[in-house]
CSV table of C-alpha atoms in Angstrom, one decimal:
chain,number,residue,atom,x,y,z
A,1,UNK,CA,6.0,29.6,29.7
A,2,UNK,CA,8.5,27.3,30.8
A,3,UNK,CA,9.1,27.2,34.8
A,4,UNK,CA,12.4,27.1,36.9
A,5,UNK,CA,11.4,23.5,38.0
A,6,UNK,CA,11.2,22.2,34.5
A,7,UNK,CA,13.3,19.6,32.2
A,8,UNK,CA,12.8,18.4,29.0
A,9,UNK,CA,10.5,15.6,28.4
A,10,UNK,CA,12.7,12.1,28.1
A,11,UNK,CA,15.5,13.7,29.6
A,12,UNK,CA,16.6,12.1,32.7
A,13,UNK,CA,17.7,13.4,35.8
A,14,UNK,CA,19.3,10.9,39.1
A,15,UNK,CA,20.4,11.9,42.2
A,16,UNK,CA,20.6,10.1,45.8
A,17,UNK,CA,19.7,6.3,45.7
A,18,UNK,CA,19.0,6.1,42.1
A,19,UNK,CA,22.1,8.2,40.9
A,20,UNK,CA,24.2,5.6,43.8
A,21,UNK,CA,22.6,2.6,41.5
A,22,UNK,CA,23.4,4.2,38.5
A,23,UNK,CA,26.9,4.3,39.6
A,24,UNK,CA,26.5,0.7,40.8
A,25,UNK,CA,25.5,-1.1,37.7
A,26,UNK,CA,28.0,0.9,35.5
A,27,UNK,CA,30.9,0.0,38.0
A,28,UNK,CA,30.1,-3.9,38.3
A,29,UNK,CA,29.5,-3.6,34.3
A,30,UNK,CA,33.1,-2.6,33.9
A,31,UNK,CA,34.8,-5.2,36.8
A,32,UNK,CA,32.6,-8.1,34.7
A,33,UNK,CA,33.9,-7.0,31.1
A,34,UNK,CA,37.3,-5.8,32.4
A,35,UNK,CA,38.2,-9.1,33.8
A,36,UNK,CA,36.4,-10.7,30.3
A,37,UNK,CA,39.5,-9.1,28.7
A,38,UNK,CA,37.1,-6.0,27.2
A,39,UNK,CA,38.4,-2.6,27.0
A,40,UNK,CA,36.5,0.4,27.2
A,41,UNK,CA,36.1,2.8,24.3
A,42,UNK,CA,34.3,6.8,24.8
A,43,UNK,CA,33.0,8.2,21.5
A,44,UNK,CA,32.3,11.5,20.4
A,45,UNK,CA,28.8,13.0,21.4
A,46,UNK,CA,29.1,14.6,17.6
A,47,UNK,CA,29.0,12.0,14.7
A,48,UNK,CA,28.8,12.4,10.8
A,49,UNK,CA,27.4,8.6,10.4
A,50,UNK,CA,24.3,8.2,12.6
A,51,UNK,CA,21.9,8.0,9.3
A,52,UNK,CA,23.8,4.2,8.9
A,53,UNK,CA,22.5,3.0,12.3
A,54,UNK,CA,19.2,4.7,13.2
A,55,UNK,CA,15.8,3.0,11.0
A,56,UNK,CA,14.0,6.2,11.4
A,57,UNK,CA,16.4,9.4,10.5
A,58,UNK,CA,13.5,11.7,12.0
A,59,UNK,CA,14.9,10.5,15.2
A,60,UNK,CA,18.1,11.9,14.9
A,61,UNK,CA,18.9,15.1,16.5
A,62,UNK,CA,20.8,17.3,14.1
A,63,UNK,CA,23.3,19.9,14.1
A,64,UNK,CA,25.8,21.2,11.5
A,65,UNK,CA,29.7,21.8,11.6
A,66,UNK,CA,31.5,24.5,10.7
A,67,UNK,CA,31.6,23.9,6.9
A,68,UNK,CA,28.0,23.4,7.5
A,69,UNK,CA,28.4,19.3,7.1
A,70,UNK,CA,25.1,17.3,8.2
A,71,UNK,CA,26.0,16.3,12.2
A,72,UNK,CA,24.2,14.8,15.0
A,73,UNK,CA,24.4,13.4,18.2
A,74,UNK,CA,24.8,10.1,19.1
A,75,UNK,CA,21.9,8.2,18.9
A,76,UNK,CA,23.4,4.6,18.8
A,77,UNK,CA,26.6,3.6,20.2
A,78,UNK,CA,27.1,0.0,17.8
A,79,UNK,CA,28.2,1.3,14.3
A,80,UNK,CA,29.8,4.1,15.8
A,81,UNK,CA,32.0,2.0,17.9
A,82,UNK,CA,32.9,-0.5,15.6
A,83,UNK,CA,33.5,1.8,12.8
A,84,UNK,CA,35.7,4.2,14.6
A,85,UNK,CA,37.9,0.7,16.0
A,86,UNK,CA,37.7,-0.9,12.0
A,87,UNK,CA,38.5,2.9,10.6
A,88,UNK,CA,40.4,5.1,12.6
A,89,UNK,CA,42.1,2.8,15.1
A,90,UNK,CA,42.9,-0.1,12.8
A,91,UNK,CA,46.2,0.8,12.9
A,92,UNK,CA,46.6,1.2,16.3
A,93,UNK,CA,45.0,-1.7,18.1
A,94,UNK,CA,44.2,-5.4,17.0
A,95,UNK,CA,42.0,-5.4,20.1
A,96,UNK,CA,38.2,-6.7,19.4
A,97,UNK,CA,36.8,-6.7,22.8
A,98,UNK,CA,35.2,-3.3,23.4
A,99,UNK,CA,32.6,-2.1,25.9
A,100,UNK,CA,31.2,1.5,26.3
A,101,UNK,CA,29.3,3.4,29.2
A,102,UNK,CA,27.4,6.4,27.3
A,103,UNK,CA,24.1,7.7,26.7
A,104,UNK,CA,22.0,8.1,23.6
A,105,UNK,CA,20.0,11.1,22.3
A,106,UNK,CA,17.1,10.7,20.5
A,107,UNK,CA,14.7,13.8,18.8
A,108,UNK,CA,13.6,16.1,20.3
A,109,UNK,CA,15.1,15.6,24.1
A,110,UNK,CA,15.0,11.5,24.6
A,111,UNK,CA,18.7,10.5,26.8
A,112,UNK,CA,18.9,7.0,27.6
A,113,UNK,CA,22.5,5.8,29.3
A,114,UNK,CA,23.8,2.6,27.8
A,115,UNK,CA,26.3,0.3,28.8
A,116,UNK,CA,27.2,-1.5,25.8
A,117,UNK,CA,29.9,-4.4,24.5
A,118,UNK,CA,31.0,-5.3,21.5
A,119,UNK,CA,32.9,-8.5,20.0
A,120,UNK,CA,34.1,-7.4,16.7
A,121,UNK,CA,34.9,-10.2,14.2
A,122,UNK,CA,33.0,-12.5,16.7
A,123,UNK,CA,30.1,-14.2,15.4
A,124,UNK,CA,29.0,-16.8,18.2
A,125,UNK,CA,26.6,-14.7,20.4
A,126,UNK,CA,26.8,-16.7,23.4
A,127,UNK,CA,30.0,-14.5,24.0
A,128,UNK,CA,28.4,-11.4,24.0
A,129,UNK,CA,25.1,-12.8,26.0
A,130,UNK,CA,27.0,-14.8,28.9
A,131,UNK,CA,28.8,-11.3,29.7
A,132,UNK,CA,25.3,-9.7,29.7
A,133,UNK,CA,24.0,-12.2,31.8
A,134,UNK,CA,26.9,-12.2,34.2
A,135,UNK,CA,26.3,-8.4,34.8
A,136,UNK,CA,23.2,-9.3,35.6
A,137,UNK,CA,23.7,-11.9,37.8
A,138,UNK,CA,26.2,-9.6,40.0
A,139,UNK,CA,23.5,-7.3,40.0
A,140,UNK,CA,21.4,-9.8,41.3
A,141,UNK,CA,18.4,-9.4,38.9
A,142,UNK,CA,16.4,-12.2,37.5
A,143,UNK,CA,14.8,-11.1,34.4
A,144,UNK,CA,13.8,-13.3,31.5
A,145,UNK,CA,15.8,-14.1,28.4
A,146,UNK,CA,14.3,-14.5,25.3
A,147,UNK,CA,16.0,-15.7,22.2
A,148,UNK,CA,14.9,-15.3,18.8
A,149,UNK,CA,16.5,-15.8,15.2
A,150,UNK,CA,15.3,-12.9,12.8
A,151,UNK,CA,16.5,-15.2,9.7
A,152,UNK,CA,13.1,-17.7,11.1
A,153,UNK,CA,10.4,-14.9,10.6
A,154,UNK,CA,12.5,-13.6,7.5
A,155,UNK,CA,12.5,-17.2,5.6
A,156,UNK,CA,8.6,-17.6,6.9
A,157,UNK,CA,7.3,-14.7,5.3
A,158,UNK,CA,8.9,-15.9,1.8
A,159,UNK,CA,8.1,-19.4,2.3
A,160,UNK,CA,4.5,-19.0,3.2
A,161,UNK,CA,3.9,-15.7,1.6
A,162,UNK,CA,3.0,-13.9,5.2
A,163,UNK,CA,3.9,-10.0,5.6
A,164,UNK,CA,6.6,-9.3,7.9
A,165,UNK,CA,3.9,-7.2,9.8
A,166,UNK,CA,1.8,-10.2,10.6
A,167,UNK,CA,5.5,-11.3,12.7
A,168,UNK,CA,5.9,-7.6,13.9
A,169,UNK,CA,2.3,-7.7,15.2
A,170,UNK,CA,2.6,-11.4,16.5
A,171,UNK,CA,-0.7,-12.4,14.7
A,172,UNK,CA,-0.9,-15.7,15.7
A,173,UNK,CA,-4.4,-16.1,14.0
A,174,UNK,CA,-3.0,-15.9,10.7
A,175,UNK,CA,-0.1,-18.6,11.6
A,176,UNK,CA,-2.6,-20.8,13.2
A,177,UNK,CA,-5.1,-21.0,10.7
A,178,UNK,CA,-2.6,-22.1,7.9
A,179,UNK,CA,-3.5,-25.5,9.9
A,180,UNK,CA,0.2,-26.5,9.2
A,181,UNK,CA,1.8,-28.8,11.8
A,182,UNK,CA,5.2,-27.4,12.0
A,183,UNK,CA,4.0,-23.5,11.8
A,184,UNK,CA,1.4,-23.9,15.0
A,185,UNK,CA,4.7,-26.2,16.2
A,186,UNK,CA,6.7,-23.2,16.4
A,187,UNK,CA,3.8,-20.6,17.6
A,188,UNK,CA,3.9,-22.7,20.7
A,189,UNK,CA,7.0,-23.3,21.0
A,190,UNK,CA,8.3,-21.5,24.3
A,191,UNK,CA,11.1,-23.9,26.1
A,192,UNK,CA,14.8,-24.8,24.9
A,193,UNK,CA,14.2,-28.4,25.9
A,194,UNK,CA,11.0,-28.7,23.2
A,195,UNK,CA,13.3,-27.5,20.3
A,196,UNK,CA,14.5,-30.8,19.0
A,197,UNK,CA,10.9,-32.3,18.3
A,198,UNK,CA,9.9,-29.1,16.4
A,199,UNK,CA,13.7,-29.5,14.2
A,200,UNK,CA,12.5,-33.1,13.4
A,201,UNK,CA,9.7,-31.3,11.2
A,202,UNK,CA,10.0,-28.0,10.1
A,203,UNK,CA,11.6,-27.6,6.5
A,204,UNK,CA,15.4,-27.5,5.9
A,205,UNK,CA,15.9,-23.5,6.3
A,206,UNK,CA,14.1,-23.4,9.5
A,207,UNK,CA,15.7,-26.4,10.4
A,208,UNK,CA,19.3,-24.4,10.0
A,209,UNK,CA,18.4,-21.4,12.2
A,210,UNK,CA,16.7,-23.7,14.5
A,211,UNK,CA,20.0,-25.5,15.6
A,212,UNK,CA,21.6,-22.3,15.8
A,213,UNK,CA,19.0,-21.1,18.2
A,214,UNK,CA,19.5,-24.7,20.2
A,215,UNK,CA,23.4,-24.2,19.8
A,216,UNK,CA,23.0,-21.3,22.2
A,217,UNK,CA,20.8,-22.5,24.1
A,218,UNK,CA,23.5,-24.7,24.8
A,219,UNK,CA,25.9,-22.4,25.6
A,220,UNK,CA,24.0,-20.5,27.8
A,221,UNK,CA,23.7,-21.6,31.4
A,222,UNK,CA,21.2,-18.6,32.7
A,223,UNK,CA,18.1,-20.9,33.6
A,224,UNK,CA,15.1,-18.2,32.8
A,225,UNK,CA,14.8,-18.3,29.4
A,226,UNK,CA,12.6,-18.8,26.4
A,227,UNK,CA,12.7,-19.3,23.2
A,228,UNK,CA,10.8,-17.1,20.6
A,229,UNK,CA,11.4,-18.4,17.4
A,230,UNK,CA,8.7,-15.9,15.7
A,231,UNK,CA,9.2,-13.1,17.4
A,232,UNK,CA,10.5,-10.1,14.9
A,233,UNK,CA,11.7,-6.5,15.6
A,234,UNK,CA,12.5,-3.9,13.2
A,235,UNK,CA,16.2,-3.4,13.4
A,236,UNK,CA,18.6,-1.7,11.2
A,237,UNK,CA,21.8,-4.0,11.9
A,238,UNK,CA,21.0,-7.7,13.8
A,239,UNK,CA,20.9,-10.3,10.9
A,240,UNK,CA,20.6,-13.8,12.5
A,241,UNK,CA,20.2,-14.8,16.4
A,242,UNK,CA,19.2,-11.8,19.1
A,243,UNK,CA,18.2,-11.6,22.1
A,244,UNK,CA,16.4,-9.6,25.2
A,245,UNK,CA,16.2,-9.2,28.3
A,246,UNK,CA,12.7,-8.4,29.8
A,247,UNK,CA,11.9,-8.0,33.6
A,248,UNK,CA,7.5,-7.0,33.7
A,249,UNK,CA,7.3,-4.5,31.0
A,250,UNK,CA,10.6,-3.4,31.2
A,251,UNK,CA,13.3,-4.3,28.3
A,252,UNK,CA,16.7,-4.0,30.1
A,253,UNK,CA,18.6,-5.7,27.0
A,254,UNK,CA,19.3,-6.2,23.3
A,255,UNK,CA,22.0,-7.6,21.7
A,256,UNK,CA,22.4,-9.9,18.3
A,257,UNK,CA,24.7,-10.2,16.0
A,258,UNK,CA,25.7,-8.3,13.1
A,259,UNK,CA,27.4,-7.7,9.7
A,260,UNK,CA,29.1,-4.5,9.3
A,261,UNK,CA,31.2,-4.1,6.1
A,262,UNK,CA,31.7,-7.7,5.7
A,263,UNK,CA,32.6,-8.1,9.3
A,264,UNK,CA,30.3,-10.2,11.3
A,265,UNK,CA,30.5,-9.0,15.1
A,266,UNK,CA,28.3,-9.4,18.3
A,267,UNK,CA,27.0,-7.5,20.6
A,268,UNK,CA,24.5,-5.8,23.4
A,269,UNK,CA,23.4,-2.6,25.2
A,270,UNK,CA,22.2,-2.8,29.1
A,271,UNK,CA,19.9,-0.1,29.3
A,272,UNK,CA,20.9,1.2,32.7
A,273,UNK,CA,17.4,3.7,33.1
A,274,UNK,CA,15.0,0.5,32.9
A,275,UNK,CA,17.2,-1.3,35.4
A,276,UNK,CA,17.5,1.6,37.8
A,277,UNK,CA,13.9,1.9,37.6
A,278,UNK,CA,13.0,-1.7,38.1
A,279,UNK,CA,15.2,-1.0,41.2
A,280,UNK,CA,12.7,1.1,42.9
B,1,UNK,CA,-2.2,-16.1,36.9
B,2,UNK,CA,-3.1,-14.4,34.1
B,3,UNK,CA,-5.0,-10.2,34.5
B,4,UNK,CA,-8.0,-9.9,32.0
B,5,UNK,CA,-9.0,-6.0,31.3
B,6,UNK,CA,-12.4,-5.8,30.1
B,7,UNK,CA,-14.4,-2.8,28.8
B,8,UNK,CA,-17.2,-1.7,30.9
B,9,UNK,CA,-20.6,-2.6,29.3
B,10,UNK,CA,-21.7,-5.0,26.9
B,11,UNK,CA,-18.3,-6.3,25.7
B,12,UNK,CA,-17.0,-7.0,29.5
B,13,UNK,CA,-20.7,-9.0,29.8
B,14,UNK,CA,-20.4,-11.0,27.0
B,15,UNK,CA,-16.7,-11.8,27.4
B,16,UNK,CA,-17.3,-13.0,30.8
B,17,UNK,CA,-20.3,-15.3,29.4
B,18,UNK,CA,-17.4,-16.8,27.0
B,19,UNK,CA,-15.5,-17.5,30.1
B,20,UNK,CA,-18.4,-18.8,31.9
B,21,UNK,CA,-18.9,-21.2,29.3
B,22,UNK,CA,-15.5,-22.3,28.9
B,23,UNK,CA,-15.2,-23.1,32.7
B,24,UNK,CA,-18.7,-23.3,33.3
B,25,UNK,CA,-18.7,-21.7,36.5
B,26,UNK,CA,-20.0,-18.1,37.2
B,27,UNK,CA,-17.8,-14.9,36.4
B,28,UNK,CA,-20.0,-12.1,38.0
B,29,UNK,CA,-18.2,-8.7,39.2
B,30,UNK,CA,-19.9,-7.8,42.4
B,31,UNK,CA,-21.9,-4.6,42.4
B,32,UNK,CA,-19.6,-1.5,41.6
B,33,UNK,CA,-16.5,-3.7,42.2
B,34,UNK,CA,-14.1,-3.1,39.8
B,35,UNK,CA,-11.6,-5.8,40.1
B,36,UNK,CA,-12.7,-9.7,39.8
B,37,UNK,CA,-10.7,-12.7,41.0
B,38,UNK,CA,-10.8,-16.6,40.3
B,39,UNK,CA,-8.5,-18.9,40.5
B,40,UNK,CA,-6.6,-18.0,37.7
B,41,UNK,CA,-7.9,-14.9,36.5
B,42,UNK,CA,-8.0,-11.6,37.8
B,43,UNK,CA,-10.7,-9.4,35.2
B,44,UNK,CA,-10.2,-5.4,35.5
B,45,UNK,CA,-13.5,-3.6,34.4
B,46,UNK,CA,-11.8,-0.2,32.8
B,47,UNK,CA,-13.2,2.0,30.1
B,48,UNK,CA,-13.2,1.1,26.6
B,49,UNK,CA,-10.2,3.6,25.9
B,50,UNK,CA,-8.4,2.5,28.5
B,51,UNK,CA,-8.1,-1.3,27.6
B,52,UNK,CA,-5.5,-0.8,25.6
B,53,UNK,CA,-3.3,1.4,27.8
B,54,UNK,CA,-3.7,-1.4,30.8
B,55,UNK,CA,-2.0,-3.6,28.5
B,56,UNK,CA,0.3,-1.9,26.7
B,57,UNK,CA,1.5,-1.3,30.1
B,58,UNK,CA,1.4,-5.0,31.5
B,59,UNK,CA,-1.2,-4.1,34.3
B,60,UNK,CA,-3.3,-6.7,32.6
B,61,UNK,CA,-1.3,-9.4,30.3
B,62,UNK,CA,-4.8,-9.6,28.4
B,63,UNK,CA,-7.5,-7.4,27.1
B,64,UNK,CA,-10.8,-7.1,25.1
B,65,UNK,CA,-11.2,-4.1,22.8
B,66,UNK,CA,-12.6,-2.9,19.3
B,67,UNK,CA,-10.7,-2.8,16.5
B,68,UNK,CA,-10.8,1.2,16.0
B,69,UNK,CA,-10.3,1.9,19.4
B,70,UNK,CA,-7.0,0.0,18.8
B,71,UNK,CA,-6.1,1.6,15.3
B,72,UNK,CA,-7.0,4.9,16.8
B,73,UNK,CA,-4.7,4.3,19.9
B,74,UNK,CA,-2.1,2.9,17.6
B,75,UNK,CA,-0.3,1.2,21.0
B,76,UNK,CA,1.8,-1.8,20.2
B,77,UNK,CA,-0.2,-4.6,21.8
B,78,UNK,CA,-0.7,-8.1,20.2
B,79,UNK,CA,-3.9,-8.6,18.3
B,80,UNK,CA,-4.6,-12.1,19.6
B,81,UNK,CA,-7.6,-13.1,18.2
B,82,UNK,CA,-10.9,-11.3,16.3
B,83,UNK,CA,-14.0,-12.3,18.7
B,84,UNK,CA,-16.1,-11.0,15.8
B,85,UNK,CA,-18.5,-9.3,17.8
B,86,UNK,CA,-19.6,-5.7,18.0
B,87,UNK,CA,-19.0,-5.7,14.5
B,88,UNK,CA,-19.3,-2.2,13.1
B,89,UNK,CA,-17.8,0.3,10.9
B,90,UNK,CA,-16.0,3.5,10.6
B,91,UNK,CA,-17.3,5.5,8.6
B,92,UNK,CA,-17.7,8.7,6.4
B,93,UNK,CA,-21.2,10.3,6.9
B,94,UNK,CA,-22.8,13.8,5.0
B,95,UNK,CA,-25.7,15.3,4.9
B,96,UNK,CA,-28.6,13.6,2.2
B,97,UNK,CA,-28.0,14.3,-0.9
B,98,UNK,CA,-24.2,16.0,-0.3
B,99,UNK,CA,-21.4,14.3,-2.3
B,100,UNK,CA,-17.8,13.7,-1.2
B,101,UNK,CA,-16.1,16.9,-3.4
B,102,UNK,CA,-12.6,16.1,-2.9
B,103,UNK,CA,-11.5,19.1,-4.7
B,104,UNK,CA,-12.6,21.7,-2.4
B,105,UNK,CA,-10.1,23.7,-1.2
B,106,UNK,CA,-10.9,23.2,2.4
B,107,UNK,CA,-12.2,20.0,3.7
B,108,UNK,CA,-13.7,20.1,7.2
B,109,UNK,CA,-14.1,16.5,9.0
B,110,UNK,CA,-15.9,16.6,12.4
B,111,UNK,CA,-14.8,13.0,14.1
B,112,UNK,CA,-13.9,11.5,17.9
B,113,UNK,CA,-11.6,9.3,15.9
B,114,UNK,CA,-8.5,11.8,15.0
B,115,UNK,CA,-5.8,9.5,14.3
B,116,UNK,CA,-8.0,7.4,11.7
B,117,UNK,CA,-9.5,10.4,10.0
B,118,UNK,CA,-5.9,11.7,9.9
B,119,UNK,CA,-4.4,8.7,8.2
B,120,UNK,CA,-7.2,7.9,6.0
B,121,UNK,CA,-7.4,11.9,4.3
B,122,UNK,CA,-3.2,11.9,4.7
B,123,UNK,CA,-3.3,8.2,2.0
B,124,UNK,CA,-5.5,9.7,0.1
B,125,UNK,CA,-2.9,13.0,-0.3
B,126,UNK,CA,-6.1,15.2,0.7
B,127,UNK,CA,-5.5,18.3,3.4
B,128,UNK,CA,-8.6,17.5,5.5
B,129,UNK,CA,-9.1,19.8,8.7
B,130,UNK,CA,-10.0,17.7,11.3
B,131,UNK,CA,-12.0,19.1,14.2
B,132,UNK,CA,-12.0,16.8,17.5
B,133,UNK,CA,-15.2,16.4,19.3
B,134,UNK,CA,-16.6,14.0,22.0
B,135,UNK,CA,-19.8,13.3,21.6
B,136,UNK,CA,-23.3,14.0,19.4
B,137,UNK,CA,-20.9,13.9,16.4
B,138,UNK,CA,-23.7,13.5,13.8
B,139,UNK,CA,-25.0,17.2,14.6
B,140,UNK,CA,-21.4,18.9,13.6
B,141,UNK,CA,-23.0,18.9,9.4
B,142,UNK,CA,-26.1,20.4,10.6
B,143,UNK,CA,-25.1,23.3,11.8
B,144,UNK,CA,-22.5,24.1,9.5
B,145,UNK,CA,-19.5,23.0,12.2
B,146,UNK,CA,-18.0,20.7,9.4
B,147,UNK,CA,-18.7,19.2,5.8
B,148,UNK,CA,-18.7,15.6,7.2
B,149,UNK,CA,-18.2,13.3,10.1
B,150,UNK,CA,-16.2,10.2,10.7
B,151,UNK,CA,-18.0,8.3,13.0
B,152,UNK,CA,-19.3,4.7,14.3
B,153,UNK,CA,-21.9,3.0,12.4
B,154,UNK,CA,-23.5,-0.5,13.4
B,155,UNK,CA,-26.9,-0.1,11.6
B,156,UNK,CA,-26.6,3.4,10.5
B,157,UNK,CA,-30.1,4.7,12.1
B,158,UNK,CA,-28.5,7.1,14.1
B,159,UNK,CA,-27.2,9.0,10.9
B,160,UNK,CA,-30.8,8.7,9.0
B,161,UNK,CA,-32.6,9.9,12.2
B,162,UNK,CA,-30.4,13.0,11.9
B,163,UNK,CA,-30.6,13.3,8.3
B,164,UNK,CA,-27.3,12.2,7.1
B,165,UNK,CA,-26.0,9.0,5.5
B,166,UNK,CA,-22.9,7.0,5.3
B,167,UNK,CA,-21.0,7.8,2.0
B,168,UNK,CA,-18.0,5.9,2.3
B,169,UNK,CA,-16.6,3.1,4.5
B,170,UNK,CA,-13.2,3.7,6.2
B,171,UNK,CA,-12.5,0.0,8.1
B,172,UNK,CA,-14.7,-2.7,9.5
B,173,UNK,CA,-13.9,-3.2,13.6
B,174,UNK,CA,-15.3,-6.0,15.6
B,175,UNK,CA,-13.8,-7.0,19.5
B,176,UNK,CA,-10.5,-8.2,19.6
B,177,UNK,CA,-8.5,-10.1,22.2
B,178,UNK,CA,-5.2,-8.2,22.6
B,179,UNK,CA,-1.8,-9.2,24.9
B,180,UNK,CA,0.6,-7.4,25.9
B,181,UNK,CA,3.9,-8.2,23.7
B,182,UNK,CA,6.3,-9.2,27.4
B,183,UNK,CA,3.5,-11.1,29.0
B,184,UNK,CA,2.6,-13.2,25.7
B,185,UNK,CA,6.4,-14.4,26.2
B,186,UNK,CA,6.6,-14.9,29.7
B,187,UNK,CA,3.1,-16.4,29.9
B,188,UNK,CA,2.9,-18.0,26.7
B,189,UNK,CA,1.4,-21.3,27.4
B,190,UNK,CA,-1.2,-19.6,29.4
B,191,UNK,CA,-2.1,-17.3,27.0
B,192,UNK,CA,-2.3,-19.7,24.3
B,193,UNK,CA,-4.9,-21.8,26.2
B,194,UNK,CA,-7.0,-19.3,26.7
B,195,UNK,CA,-6.5,-18.0,23.4
B,196,UNK,CA,-7.6,-21.8,21.9
B,197,UNK,CA,-10.5,-22.2,24.6
B,198,UNK,CA,-12.0,-18.9,23.5
B,199,UNK,CA,-10.8,-19.5,19.7
B,200,UNK,CA,-13.3,-22.7,20.3
B,201,UNK,CA,-16.7,-21.0,21.2
B,202,UNK,CA,-16.1,-17.9,18.5
B,203,UNK,CA,-15.5,-20.8,16.0
B,204,UNK,CA,-18.8,-22.8,17.0
B,205,UNK,CA,-21.0,-20.0,17.1
B,206,UNK,CA,-20.2,-18.9,13.6
């Protein structure tokens, strides 16, 4: 039996102060992004292409069109935004900096409001990351910025013959028991100022990836940051440098570099709901 | 300051003894109190099954819990270190003399550990009817409630006393030091420092 006051589990309801905060977050984000030359895009709620951007297709809320083709509700904005700009608007615009303010939906009834930005054709992640941190600055939130590079666990997995699951579960006991000095240093590496000492002793293929982490740290003025070179998360599209913005147990933002049909781009998504929650 | 969730009972006692060995001071909860605060740590005394929940939601940064409980709950926390304590097995038990017949159309299994049991039989493509019980699991095959049980076995004495025997081991378990995924990155030096110290004690013991 469903009571009159019930709303589906995972759906969102904002009113009064929380609705005001939501509007404020979206307003501040759009002001920052417009000022930096971004344009807004609102993509359709219904999509034919979500299978390409979701790791677990069971999370899609599926429906069919009039010809019984499979569609789903938007479960991820990034790939749809990039696809629409490059494939549908390609002839009408050469603009590359876009932002969106729209929710995503996951099966069975999870809603998540997001503010996202994509810089199409850009390979320098700091372009996106600095925008995200400026938005947090304007919102007077000082979360922890974690910078990682997914190429490092991928390469180490092959080099050391350690499964990616051990990286996903941060199985440090396994890494430390290898008793290899540079692996131990990678486990302990936390602050950008310590990266040089580790770069000196790692194998060349890891050195190259740590340099990228060092470079991006130098381009980010935001102080409250850590580096986590062994952090691995299952992601469908980030292929190199990526970041998380965390506060307590909440993840406010994820972003990174990705390649879609040979075009390298960078972007991020701010999870509006967790920011509203943090404000309570 | 690190917050540490400990399961009430023997494991909490043993873990606090490790802290006493490391820091050379006394770590004791006052009678019936559930929080113990020291200069660098805040210990919480919680139910065994709740340790990973406290850590997952970051009410505690680290905790100590059995691998069987972690596997059953499936919460996304970091398994930092095997403390090599509370060693036991999760095993299938049946009445003495009975054999596991996986060709039966319907297998009934009684257990507290529904998820581990489901995964075990699903991996072997066996359709099992799993009956969740909260205690006295050994009784189920004796009164015809189930064909077999999946339960924790330390010495096997409880099963033996009830006319059951272990016919297959599903997994080995011991207590683990776990950490919250965000706390690990925020407080990495503190967490790795205590990891090292506890690891030294565990290594010396073994």
